[in-house]
Tab-separated table of N, CA and C in Angstrom:
chain	number	residue	atom	x	y	z
Y	4	MET	N	0.360	49.216	274.658
Y	4	MET	CA	-0.458	48.178	275.185
Y	4	MET	C	-1.871	48.358	274.666
Y	5	LYS	N	-2.322	47.418	273.853
Y	5	LYS	CA	-3.648	47.475	273.253
Y	5	LYS	C	-4.600	46.550	273.985
Y	6	THR	N	-5.823	47.049	274.120
Y	6	THR	CA	-6.879	46.195	274.631
Y	6	THR	C	-7.846	45.960	273.490
Y	7	ALA	N	-8.774	45.069	273.668
Y	7	ALA	CA	-9.700	44.722	272.588
Y	7	ALA	C	-10.487	45.950	272.142
Y	8	GLY	N	-10.324	46.333	270.889
Y	8	GLY	CA	-11.070	47.453	270.329
Y	8	GLY	C	-10.524	48.821	270.717
Y	9	GLN	N	-9.426	48.890	271.473
Y	9	GLN	CA	-8.876	50.164	271.910
Y	9	GLN	C	-7.535	50.421	271.223
Y	10	PRO	N	-7.325	51.639	270.738
Y	10	PRO	CA	-6.017	51.953	270.164
Y	10	PRO	C	-4.974	52.062	271.274
Y	11	ALA	N	-3.720	52.010	270.916
Y	11	ALA	CA	-2.644	52.183	271.893
Y	11	ALA	C	-2.801	53.550	272.548
Y	12	THR	N	-2.301	53.687	273.753
Y	12	THR	CA	-2.519	54.921	274.515
Y	12	THR	C	-1.990	56.160	273.808
Y	13	HIS	N	-0.802	56.074	273.228
Y	13	HIS	CA	-0.243	57.241	272.548
Y	13	HIS	C	-1.020	57.567	271.276
Y	14	GLU	N	-1.531	56.542	270.624
Y	14	GLU	CA	-2.376	56.771	269.449
Y	14	GLU	C	-3.686	57.437	269.869
Y	15	ALA	N	-4.235	57.036	270.997
Y	15	ALA	CA	-5.473	57.634	271.498
Y	15	ALA	C	-5.248	59.094	271.866
Y	16	VAL	N	-4.108	59.394	272.478
Y	16	VAL	CA	-3.775	60.786	272.822
Y	16	VAL	C	-3.677	61.621	271.560
Y	17	ALA	N	-2.962	61.121	270.557
Y	17	ALA	CA	-2.822	61.851	269.294
Y	17	ALA	C	-4.178	62.041	268.613
Y	18	GLN	N	-5.018	61.056	268.700
Y	18	GLN	CA	-6.339	61.145	268.087
Y	18	GLN	C	-7.185	62.221	268.771
Y	19	ILE	N	-7.159	62.276	270.080
Y	19	ILE	CA	-7.941	63.284	270.806
Y	19	ILE	C	-7.400	64.677	270.538
Y	20	VAL	N	-6.085	64.829	270.494
Y	20	VAL	CA	-5.488	66.131	270.199
Y	20	VAL	C	-5.881	66.582	268.794
Y	21	SER	N	-5.864	65.665	267.829
Y	21	SER	CA	-6.239	66.043	266.458
Y	21	SER	C	-7.730	66.350	266.356
Y	22	GLN	N	-8.562	65.657	267.126
Y	22	GLN	CA	-9.989	65.962	267.119
Y	22	GLN	C	-10.264	67.333	267.706
Y	23	LEU	N	-9.491	67.723	268.705
Y	23	LEU	CA	-9.674	69.050	269.291
Y	23	LEU	C	-9.161	70.148	268.360
Y	24	GLY	N	-8.121	69.865	267.609
Y	24	GLY	CA	-7.588	70.821	266.639
Y	24	GLY	C	-7.244	72.159	267.269
Y	25	THR	N	-7.880	73.231	266.786
Y	25	THR	CA	-7.590	74.567	267.311
Y	25	THR	C	-8.148	74.753	268.716
Y	26	HIS	N	-8.997	73.835	269.160
Y	26	HIS	CA	-9.566	73.925	270.502
Y	26	HIS	C	-8.725	73.187	271.539
Y	27	TRP	N	-7.570	72.654	271.138
Y	27	TRP	CA	-6.631	72.034	272.069
Y	27	TRP	C	-6.118	73.148	272.970
Y	28	LEU	N	-6.149	72.955	274.266
Y	28	LEU	CA	-5.846	73.993	275.241
Y	28	LEU	C	-4.475	74.634	275.008
Y	29	ALA	N	-3.489	73.868	274.662
Y	29	ALA	CA	-2.150	74.413	274.415
Y	29	ALA	C	-2.145	75.318	273.181
Y	30	ASN	N	-2.950	74.996	272.168
Y	30	ASN	CA	-3.054	75.858	270.986
Y	30	ASN	C	-3.694	77.189	271.344
Y	31	ILE	N	-4.742	77.154	272.139
Y	31	ILE	CA	-5.389	78.394	272.585
Y	31	ILE	C	-4.391	79.240	273.358
Y	32	TYR	N	-3.618	78.598	274.214
Y	32	TYR	CA	-2.623	79.310	275.015
Y	32	TYR	C	-1.578	79.983	274.129
Y	33	ARG	N	-1.043	79.224	273.168
Y	33	ARG	CA	-0.003	79.770	272.289
Y	33	ARG	C	-0.531	80.845	271.352
Y	34	GLU	N	-1.690	80.594	270.721
Y	34	GLU	CA	-2.168	81.453	269.647
Y	34	GLU	C	-3.005	82.631	270.114
Y	35	GLN	N	-3.678	82.513	271.244
Y	35	GLN	CA	-4.542	83.599	271.676
Y	35	GLN	C	-4.032	84.331	272.908
Y	36	ILE	N	-3.376	83.631	273.801
Y	36	ILE	CA	-2.947	84.268	275.045
Y	36	ILE	C	-1.554	84.860	274.910
Y	37	LEU	N	-0.608	84.092	274.404
Y	37	LEU	CA	0.764	84.595	274.317
Y	37	LEU	C	0.944	85.663	273.249
Y	38	THR	N	-0.018	85.843	272.376
Y	38	THR	CA	0.095	86.870	271.336
Y	38	THR	C	-0.352	88.238	271.837
Y	39	ILE	N	-0.974	88.293	273.015
Y	39	ILE	CA	-1.388	89.579	273.571
Y	39	ILE	C	-0.465	89.948	274.731
Y	40	ARG	N	-0.653	91.120	275.287
Y	40	ARG	CA	0.167	91.593	276.391
Y	40	ARG	C	-0.196	90.811	277.661
Y	41	THR	N	0.789	90.158	278.240
Y	41	THR	CA	0.554	89.301	279.398
Y	41	THR	C	1.585	89.575	280.483
Y	42	ARG	N	1.319	89.015	281.633
Y	42	ARG	CA	2.289	88.974	282.723
Y	42	ARG	C	2.361	87.529	283.190
Y	43	SER	N	3.427	87.164	283.842
Y	43	SER	CA	3.556	85.769	284.277
Y	43	SER	C	2.917	85.593	285.650
Y	44	TYR	N	2.439	84.392	285.879
Y	44	TYR	CA	1.834	84.031	287.157
Y	44	TYR	C	2.452	82.712	287.582
Y	45	HIS	N	2.888	82.644	288.821
Y	45	HIS	CA	3.538	81.438	289.330
Y	45	HIS	C	2.653	80.775	290.378
Y	46	PHE	N	2.354	79.499	290.152
Y	46	PHE	CA	1.681	78.680	291.151
Y	46	PHE	C	2.764	78.008	291.978
Y	47	ALA	N	2.527	77.881	293.264
Y	47	ALA	CA	3.404	77.022	294.053
Y	47	ALA	C	3.119	75.596	293.576
Y	48	GLU	N	3.962	74.679	293.898
Y	48	GLU	CA	3.793	73.295	293.443
Y	48	GLU	C	2.378	72.802	293.732
Y	49	VAL	N	1.703	72.337	292.684
Y	49	VAL	CA	0.337	71.835	292.819
Y	49	VAL	C	0.399	70.311	292.917
Y	50	ALA	N	-0.097	69.786	294.024
Y	50	ALA	CA	-0.081	68.335	294.235
Y	50	ALA	C	-1.030	67.652	293.254
Y	51	PRO	N	-0.676	66.471	292.753
Y	51	PRO	CA	-1.532	65.767	291.794
Y	51	PRO	C	-2.916	65.421	292.337
Y	52	THR	N	-3.025	65.291	293.642
Y	52	THR	CA	-4.323	64.931	294.232
Y	52	THR	C	-5.077	66.145	294.768
Y	53	ALA	N	-4.518	67.346	294.594
Y	53	ALA	CA	-5.153	68.549	295.127
Y	53	ALA	C	-6.483	68.811	294.423
Y	54	ARG	N	-7.475	69.123	295.211
Y	54	ARG	CA	-8.797	69.453	294.678
Y	54	ARG	C	-8.829	70.943	294.355
Y	55	ILE	N	-9.308	71.284	293.175
Y	55	ILE	CA	-9.340	72.672	292.732
Y	55	ILE	C	-10.787	73.136	292.707
Y	56	GLU	N	-11.056	74.233	293.405
Y	56	GLU	CA	-12.406	74.769	293.403
Y	56	GLU	C	-12.368	76.284	293.573
Y	57	ILE	N	-13.410	76.934	293.068
Y	57	ILE	CA	-13.565	78.376	293.183
Y	57	ILE	C	-14.561	78.625	294.306
Y	58	GLN	N	-14.167	79.499	295.236
Y	58	GLN	CA	-15.035	79.800	296.370
Y	58	GLN	C	-15.344	81.282	296.412
Y	59	HIS	N	-16.592	81.580	296.713
Y	59	HIS	CA	-17.024	82.966	296.892
Y	59	HIS	C	-17.086	83.228	298.394
Y	60	THR	N	-16.312	84.196	298.849
Y	60	THR	CA	-16.280	84.521	300.269
Y	60	THR	C	-16.737	85.957	300.465
Y	61	LEU	N	-16.818	86.389	301.712
Y	61	LEU	CA	-17.192	87.769	301.995
Y	61	LEU	C	-16.151	88.761	301.493
Y	62	LEU	N	-14.910	88.294	301.368
Y	62	LEU	CA	-13.832	89.171	300.914
Y	62	LEU	C	-13.640	89.140	299.401
Y	63	GLY	N	-14.330	88.267	298.710
Y	63	GLY	CA	-14.191	88.188	297.262
Y	63	GLY	C	-14.126	86.756	296.779
Y	64	VAL	N	-13.411	86.555	295.686
Y	64	VAL	CA	-13.319	85.237	295.060
Y	64	VAL	C	-11.958	84.635	295.376
Y	65	GLU	N	-11.954	83.365	295.740
Y	65	GLU	CA	-10.714	82.648	296.022
Y	65	GLU	C	-10.648	81.384	295.174
Y	66	LEU	N	-9.457	81.060	294.760
Y	66	LEU	CA	-9.197	79.793	294.088
Y	66	LEU	C	-8.548	78.894	295.129
Y	67	LYS	N	-9.215	77.810	295.464
Y	67	LYS	CA	-8.701	76.895	296.472
Y	67	LYS	C	-8.052	75.713	295.765
Y	68	ILE	N	-6.774	75.529	296.028
Y	68	ILE	CA	-6.000	74.433	295.453
Y	68	ILE	C	-5.501	73.599	296.617
Y	69	GLY	N	-6.170	72.481	296.851
Y	69	GLY	CA	-5.847	71.671	298.018
Y	69	GLY	C	-6.213	72.451	299.273
Y	70	ARG	N	-5.239	72.691	300.128
Y	70	ARG	CA	-5.467	73.476	301.342
Y	70	ARG	C	-5.127	74.952	301.156
Y	71	ARG	N	-4.481	75.273	300.069
Y	71	ARG	CA	-4.042	76.637	299.813
Y	71	ARG	C	-5.152	77.453	299.179
Y	72	ARG	N	-5.285	78.698	299.576
Y	72	ARG	CA	-6.282	79.602	298.993
Y	72	ARG	C	-5.574	80.783	298.359
Y	73	LEU	N	-5.925	81.044	297.101
Y	73	LEU	CA	-5.350	82.181	296.385
Y	73	LEU	C	-6.445	83.209	296.149
Y	74	PHE	N	-6.226	84.417	296.617
Y	74	PHE	CA	-7.207	85.467	296.391
Y	74	PHE	C	-7.142	85.880	294.925
Y	75	CYS	N	-8.297	86.028	294.294
Y	75	CYS	CA	-8.387	86.463	292.900
Y	75	CYS	C	-9.222	87.742	292.856
Y	76	PRO	N	-8.845	88.693	292.019
Y	76	PRO	CA	-9.580	89.956	291.972
Y	76	PRO	C	-11.017	89.820	291.469
Y	77	ASP	N	-11.269	88.801	290.642
Y	77	ASP	CA	-12.624	88.608	290.124
Y	77	ASP	C	-12.824	87.148	289.723
Y	78	LEU	N	-14.056	86.819	289.371
Y	78	LEU	CA	-14.394	85.443	289.016
Y	78	LEU	C	-13.691	84.998	287.733
Y	79	ALA	N	-13.558	85.894	286.764
Y	79	ALA	CA	-12.906	85.537	285.495
Y	79	ALA	C	-11.459	85.096	285.729
Y	80	THR	N	-10.752	85.796	286.605
Y	80	THR	CA	-9.367	85.430	286.916
Y	80	THR	C	-9.312	84.061	287.589
Y	81	ALA	N	-10.224	83.808	288.509
Y	81	ALA	CA	-10.262	82.516	289.193
Y	81	ALA	C	-10.567	81.394	288.208
Y	82	ARG	N	-11.515	81.612	287.285
Y	82	ARG	CA	-11.839	80.593	286.278
Y	82	ARG	C	-10.644	80.332	285.377
Y	83	TYR	N	-9.977	81.396	284.951
Y	83	TYR	CA	-8.811	81.291	284.075
Y	83	TYR	C	-7.714	80.474	284.760
Y	84	LEU	N	-7.375	80.842	285.995
Y	84	LEU	CA	-6.295	80.164	286.703
Y	84	LEU	C	-6.658	78.734	287.089
Y	85	SER	N	-7.950	78.467	287.314
Y	85	SER	CA	-8.354	77.114	287.714
Y	85	SER	C	-8.060	76.089	286.623
Y	86	VAL	N	-8.182	76.489	285.368
Y	86	VAL	CA	-7.887	75.560	284.270
Y	86	VAL	C	-6.412	75.159	284.317
Y	87	PHE	N	-5.532	76.123	284.512
Y	87	PHE	CA	-4.105	75.821	284.556
Y	87	PHE	C	-3.724	75.077	285.837
Y	88	ALA	N	-4.466	75.316	286.909
Y	88	ALA	CA	-4.227	74.562	288.146
Y	88	ALA	C	-4.602	73.097	287.941
Y	89	ARG	N	-5.689	72.830	287.179
Y	89	ARG	CA	-6.084	71.448	286.895
Y	89	ARG	C	-5.016	70.730	286.076
Y	90	VAL	N	-4.353	71.482	285.197
Y	90	VAL	CA	-3.293	70.914	284.361
Y	90	VAL	C	-1.998	70.775	285.173
Y	91	ARG	N	-1.949	71.399	286.328
Y	91	ARG	CA	-0.796	71.371	287.227
Y	91	ARG	C	0.403	72.127	286.663
Y	92	CYS	N	0.126	73.245	285.981
Y	92	CYS	CA	1.202	74.093	285.472
Y	92	CYS	C	1.783	74.896	286.626
Y	93	ASN	N	3.083	75.139	286.579
Y	93	ASN	CA	3.714	75.964	287.610
Y	93	ASN	C	3.727	77.432	287.224
Y	94	ASP	N	3.966	77.729	285.960
Y	94	ASP	CA	4.027	79.108	285.487
Y	94	ASP	C	3.161	79.261	284.254
Y	95	VAL	N	2.327	80.301	284.236
Y	95	VAL	CA	1.477	80.580	283.083
Y	95	VAL	C	1.455	82.080	282.827
Y	96	ALA	N	1.040	82.430	281.632
Y	96	ALA	CA	0.855	83.837	281.281
Y	96	ALA	C	-0.606	84.188	281.525
Y	97	ILE	N	-0.838	85.350	282.102
Y	97	ILE	CA	-2.193	85.823	282.350
Y	97	ILE	C	-2.344	87.173	281.656
Y	98	PRO	N	-3.418	87.353	280.882
Y	98	PRO	CA	-3.586	88.617	280.157
Y	98	PRO	C	-3.613	89.812	281.101
Y	99	TYR	N	-2.955	90.862	280.688
Y	99	TYR	CA	-2.910	92.080	281.480
Y	99	TYR	C	-4.239	92.820	281.384
Y	100	ASP	N	-4.897	92.726	280.243
Y	100	ASP	CA	-6.182	93.387	280.013
Y	100	ASP	C	-7.294	92.502	280.576
Y	101	ILE	N	-7.914	92.935	281.663
Y	101	ILE	CA	-8.916	92.099	282.326
Y	101	ILE	C	-10.196	91.963	281.508
Y	102	THR	N	-10.408	92.815	280.522
Y	102	THR	CA	-11.612	92.689	279.700
Y	102	THR	C	-11.545	91.460	278.801
Y	103	GLN	N	-10.365	90.963	278.509
Y	103	GLN	CA	-10.198	89.779	277.664
Y	103	GLN	C	-10.228	88.484	278.463
Y	104	LEU	N	-10.112	88.597	279.762
Y	104	LEU	CA	-9.962	87.430	280.622
Y	104	LEU	C	-11.191	86.525	280.623
Y	105	SER	N	-12.377	87.103	280.643
Y	105	SER	CA	-13.602	86.305	280.704
Y	105	SER	C	-13.774	85.444	279.451
Y	106	CYS	N	-13.551	86.020	278.278
Y	106	CYS	CA	-13.675	85.259	277.024
Y	106	CYS	C	-12.639	84.148	276.950
Y	107	LEU	N	-11.422	84.455	277.370
Y	107	LEU	CA	-10.370	83.432	277.352
Y	107	LEU	C	-10.657	82.326	278.361
Y	108	ALA	N	-11.191	82.690	279.521
Y	108	ALA	CA	-11.557	81.674	280.515
Y	108	ALA	C	-12.648	80.768	279.953
Y	109	ASP	N	-13.615	81.345	279.232
Y	109	ASP	CA	-14.660	80.537	278.586
Y	109	ASP	C	-14.053	79.541	277.615
Y	110	GLU	N	-13.142	80.022	276.768
Y	110	GLU	CA	-12.520	79.135	275.773
Y	110	GLU	C	-11.697	78.032	276.427
Y	111	LEU	N	-10.943	78.389	277.458
Y	111	LEU	CA	-10.112	77.394	278.139
Y	111	LEU	C	-10.969	76.344	278.833
Y	112	GLU	N	-12.026	76.777	279.507
Y	112	GLU	CA	-12.917	75.819	280.172
Y	112	GLU	C	-13.633	74.929	279.162
Y	113	SER	N	-14.037	75.516	278.028
Y	113	SER	CA	-14.679	74.712	276.978
Y	113	SER	C	-13.715	73.676	276.420
Y	114	SER	N	-12.475	74.082	276.211
Y	114	SER	CA	-11.460	73.157	275.714
Y	114	SER	C	-11.247	72.017	276.701
Y	115	TRP	N	-11.165	72.338	277.979
Y	115	TRP	CA	-10.981	71.316	279.016
Y	115	TRP	C	-12.142	70.331	279.003
Y	116	GLN	N	-13.374	70.858	278.957
Y	116	GLN	CA	-14.550	69.988	278.976
Y	116	GLN	C	-14.653	69.141	277.702
Y	117	ARG	N	-14.298	69.712	276.545
Y	117	ARG	CA	-14.298	68.934	275.300
Y	117	ARG	C	-13.323	67.780	275.387
Y	118	MET	N	-12.153	68.062	275.946
Y	118	MET	CA	-11.155	67.009	276.087
Y	118	MET	C	-11.697	65.882	276.968
Y	119	LEU	N	-12.318	66.230	278.091
Y	119	LEU	CA	-12.879	65.214	278.975
Y	119	LEU	C	-14.007	64.442	278.301
Y	120	LEU	N	-14.843	65.127	277.519
Y	120	LEU	CA	-15.929	64.445	276.810
Y	120	LEU	C	-15.399	63.496	275.746
Y	121	LEU	N	-14.356	63.906	275.038
Y	121	LEU	CA	-13.763	63.018	274.031
Y	121	LEU	C	-13.154	61.776	274.685
Y	122	ILE	N	-12.539	61.952	275.833
Y	122	ILE	CA	-11.994	60.804	276.558
Y	122	ILE	C	-13.129	59.864	276.934
Y	123	GLU	N	-14.182	60.427	277.482
Y	123	GLU	CA	-15.333	59.635	277.931
Y	123	GLU	C	-16.030	58.936	276.758
Y	124	HIS	N	-16.170	59.644	275.650
Y	124	HIS	CA	-16.916	59.130	274.495
Y	124	HIS	C	-16.132	58.094	273.690
Y	125	ASN	N	-14.835	58.325	273.517
Y	125	ASN	CA	-14.036	57.479	272.622
Y	125	ASN	C	-13.414	56.256	273.281
Y	126	LEU	N	-13.326	56.254	274.597
Y	126	LEU	CA	-12.591	55.179	275.255
Y	126	LEU	C	-13.465	54.421	276.237
Y	127	ALA	N	-13.314	53.126	276.218
Y	127	ALA	CA	-14.052	52.270	277.155
Y	127	ALA	C	-13.096	51.809	278.247
Y	128	GLY	N	-13.616	51.663	279.418
Y	128	GLY	CA	-12.795	51.186	280.524
Y	128	GLY	C	-12.262	52.328	281.363
Y	129	ARG	N	-12.522	52.257	282.634
Y	129	ARG	CA	-12.131	53.318	283.557
Y	129	ARG	C	-10.612	53.498	283.626
Y	130	ALA	N	-9.885	52.409	283.661
Y	130	ALA	CA	-8.423	52.474	283.756
Y	130	ALA	C	-7.820	53.099	282.503
Y	131	VAL	N	-8.358	52.754	281.344
Y	131	VAL	CA	-7.857	53.311	280.079
Y	131	VAL	C	-8.126	54.808	280.034
Y	132	ARG	N	-9.319	55.224	280.436
Y	132	ARG	CA	-9.665	56.653	280.429
Y	132	ARG	C	-8.758	57.429	281.384
Y	133	ALA	N	-8.493	56.869	282.554
Y	133	ALA	CA	-7.619	57.539	283.518
Y	133	ALA	C	-6.196	57.665	282.967
Y	134	ARG	N	-5.728	56.618	282.313
Y	134	ARG	CA	-4.376	56.642	281.725
Y	134	ARG	C	-4.274	57.689	280.620
Y	135	ILE	N	-5.271	57.749	279.738
Y	135	ILE	CA	-5.269	58.715	278.634
Y	135	ILE	C	-5.382	60.136	279.180
Y	136	LYS	N	-6.227	60.331	280.180
Y	136	LYS	CA	-6.369	61.658	280.779
Y	136	LYS	C	-5.035	62.105	281.363
Y	137	GLY	N	-4.338	61.214	282.052
Y	137	GLY	CA	-3.028	61.535	282.611
Y	137	GLY	C	-2.014	61.889	281.540
Y	138	LEU	N	-2.020	61.143	280.448
Y	138	LEU	CA	-1.098	61.438	279.338
Y	138	LEU	C	-1.428	62.772	278.675
Y	139	LEU	N	-2.715	63.068	278.511
Y	139	LEU	CA	-3.121	64.346	277.911
Y	139	LEU	C	-2.725	65.522	278.799
Y	140	ILE	N	-2.915	65.373	280.094
Y	140	ILE	CA	-2.533	66.441	281.021
Y	140	ILE	C	-1.018	66.639	281.015
Y	141	ALA	N	-0.262	65.552	280.975
Y	141	ALA	CA	1.200	65.662	280.913
Y	141	ALA	C	1.632	66.359	279.629
Y	142	ARG	N	0.970	66.025	278.519
Y	142	ARG	CA	1.299	66.671	277.244
Y	142	ARG	C	0.956	68.155	277.285
Y	143	LEU	N	-0.194	68.495	277.859
Y	143	LEU	CA	-0.576	69.904	278.006
Y	143	LEU	C	0.459	70.654	278.841
Y	144	ARG	N	0.833	70.077	279.972
Y	144	ARG	CA	1.797	70.713	280.864
Y	144	ARG	C	3.118	70.959	280.144
Y	145	THR	N	3.564	69.977	279.374
Y	145	THR	CA	4.819	70.101	278.635
Y	145	THR	C	4.722	71.193	277.570
Y	146	GLU	N	3.622	71.210	276.806
Y	146	GLU	CA	3.465	72.200	275.739
Y	146	GLU	C	3.330	73.610	276.295
Y	147	ILE	N	2.620	73.768	277.408
Y	147	ILE	CA	2.459	75.098	278.011
Y	147	ILE	C	3.787	75.577	278.590
Y	148	ALA	N	4.525	74.686	279.229
Y	148	ALA	CA	5.844	75.053	279.768
Y	148	ALA	C	6.798	75.428	278.637
Y	149	ALA	N	6.729	74.710	277.515
Y	149	ALA	CA	7.591	75.024	276.374
Y	149	ALA	C	7.229	76.376	275.760
Y	150	ALA	N	5.954	76.718	275.785
Y	150	ALA	CA	5.523	78.011	275.231
Y	150	ALA	C	5.972	79.159	276.117
Y	151	GLY	N	6.094	78.913	277.412
Y	151	GLY	CA	6.584	79.933	278.334
Y	151	GLY	C	5.456	80.688	279.016
Y	152	ALA	N	5.845	81.443	280.034
Y	152	ALA	CA	4.865	82.169	280.831
Y	152	ALA	C	4.929	83.666	280.610
Y	153	GLY	N	5.702	84.100	279.648
Y	153	GLY	CA	5.804	85.536	279.410
Y	153	GLY	C	6.693	86.206	280.441
Y	154	SER	N	6.727	87.521	280.388
Y	154	SER	CA	7.570	88.268	281.309
Y	154	SER	C	6.844	88.493	282.628
Y	155	ALA	N	7.612	88.708	283.676
Y	155	ALA	CA	7.026	88.916	284.999
Y	155	ALA	C	6.263	90.235	285.059
Y	156	ILE	N	6.736	91.203	284.317
Y	156	ILE	CA	6.087	92.514	284.270
Y	156	ILE	C	5.712	92.782	282.822
Y	157	PRO	N	4.472	93.220	282.559
Y	157	PRO	CA	4.069	93.456	281.174
Y	157	PRO	C	4.853	94.595	280.538
Y	158	GLU	N	4.983	94.513	279.246
Y	158	GLU	CA	5.702	95.530	278.504
Y	158	GLU	C	4.810	96.758	278.336
Y	159	PHE	N	5.358	97.923	278.615
Y	159	PHE	CA	4.615	99.171	278.451
Y	159	PHE	C	5.185	99.946	277.287
Y	160	LYS	N	4.305	100.573	276.512
Y	160	LYS	CA	4.756	101.407	275.408
Y	160	LYS	C	5.331	102.695	275.994
Y	161	GLN	N	6.524	103.026	275.568
Y	161	GLN	CA	7.173	104.220	276.085
Y	161	GLN	C	6.693	105.482	275.376
Y	162	SER	N	6.275	105.341	274.133
Y	162	SER	CA	5.821	106.517	273.395
Y	162	SER	C	4.336	106.746	273.674
Y	163	THR	N	4.046	107.854	274.308
Y	163	THR	CA	2.653	108.181	274.617
Y	163	THR	C	2.200	109.428	273.881
Y	164	ARG	N	2.986	109.833	272.943
Y	164	ARG	CA	2.700	111.056	272.196
Y	164	ARG	C	1.421	110.863	271.388
Y	165	GLN	N	0.487	111.798	271.540
Y	165	GLN	CA	-0.812	111.712	270.888
Y	165	GLN	C	-0.815	112.411	269.536
Y	166	ARG	N	-0.108	113.529	269.445
Y	166	ARG	CA	-0.110	114.312	268.204
Y	166	ARG	C	1.134	114.019	267.370
Y	167	PRO	N	0.969	114.154	266.048
Y	167	PRO	CA	2.177	113.989	265.209
Y	167	PRO	C	3.118	115.168	265.438
Y	168	PRO	N	4.413	114.967	265.240
Y	168	PRO	CA	5.372	116.051	265.446
Y	168	PRO	C	5.118	117.199	264.469
Y	169	SER	N	5.224	118.410	264.954
Y	169	SER	CA	4.989	119.601	264.090
Y	169	SER	C	6.256	119.941	263.334
Y	170	ASN	N	6.083	120.482	262.166
Y	170	ASN	CA	7.247	120.816	261.314
Y	170	ASN	C	7.753	122.164	261.603
């Protein structure tokens, strides 16, 4: 369905994905997150209308998804998981090494914001922007689910030998 001066919705989705290139959230997930040691994280069903926010409490950082609150060990973990909660993913991989989490959360949030800016900049009309955003989120959810969430428990190296074997 074309409107005056607007490409078809699927063409607009493809155009935004190609403009994002390596910064497309699913590409970051596949190429940077799944290539390192991860563990799987399961969200309970996230309602499409659920509001996602990070809250700082006396007990620490919480990710609030609708009425549900998930305790997070640190702000980087909450930022990382909030991006996937916005996409409404059920299962995602989370890096086991917490030192990498902050940089990955930055990249994921930047990718999300770039996608929203491209929608806002390239498309006219509130209804068209909402439709394209919905299609992009559905595509992200599908690509992330296809990539998988990794194993429930991270893989540990069994060989811990520090010295070479003596002759």
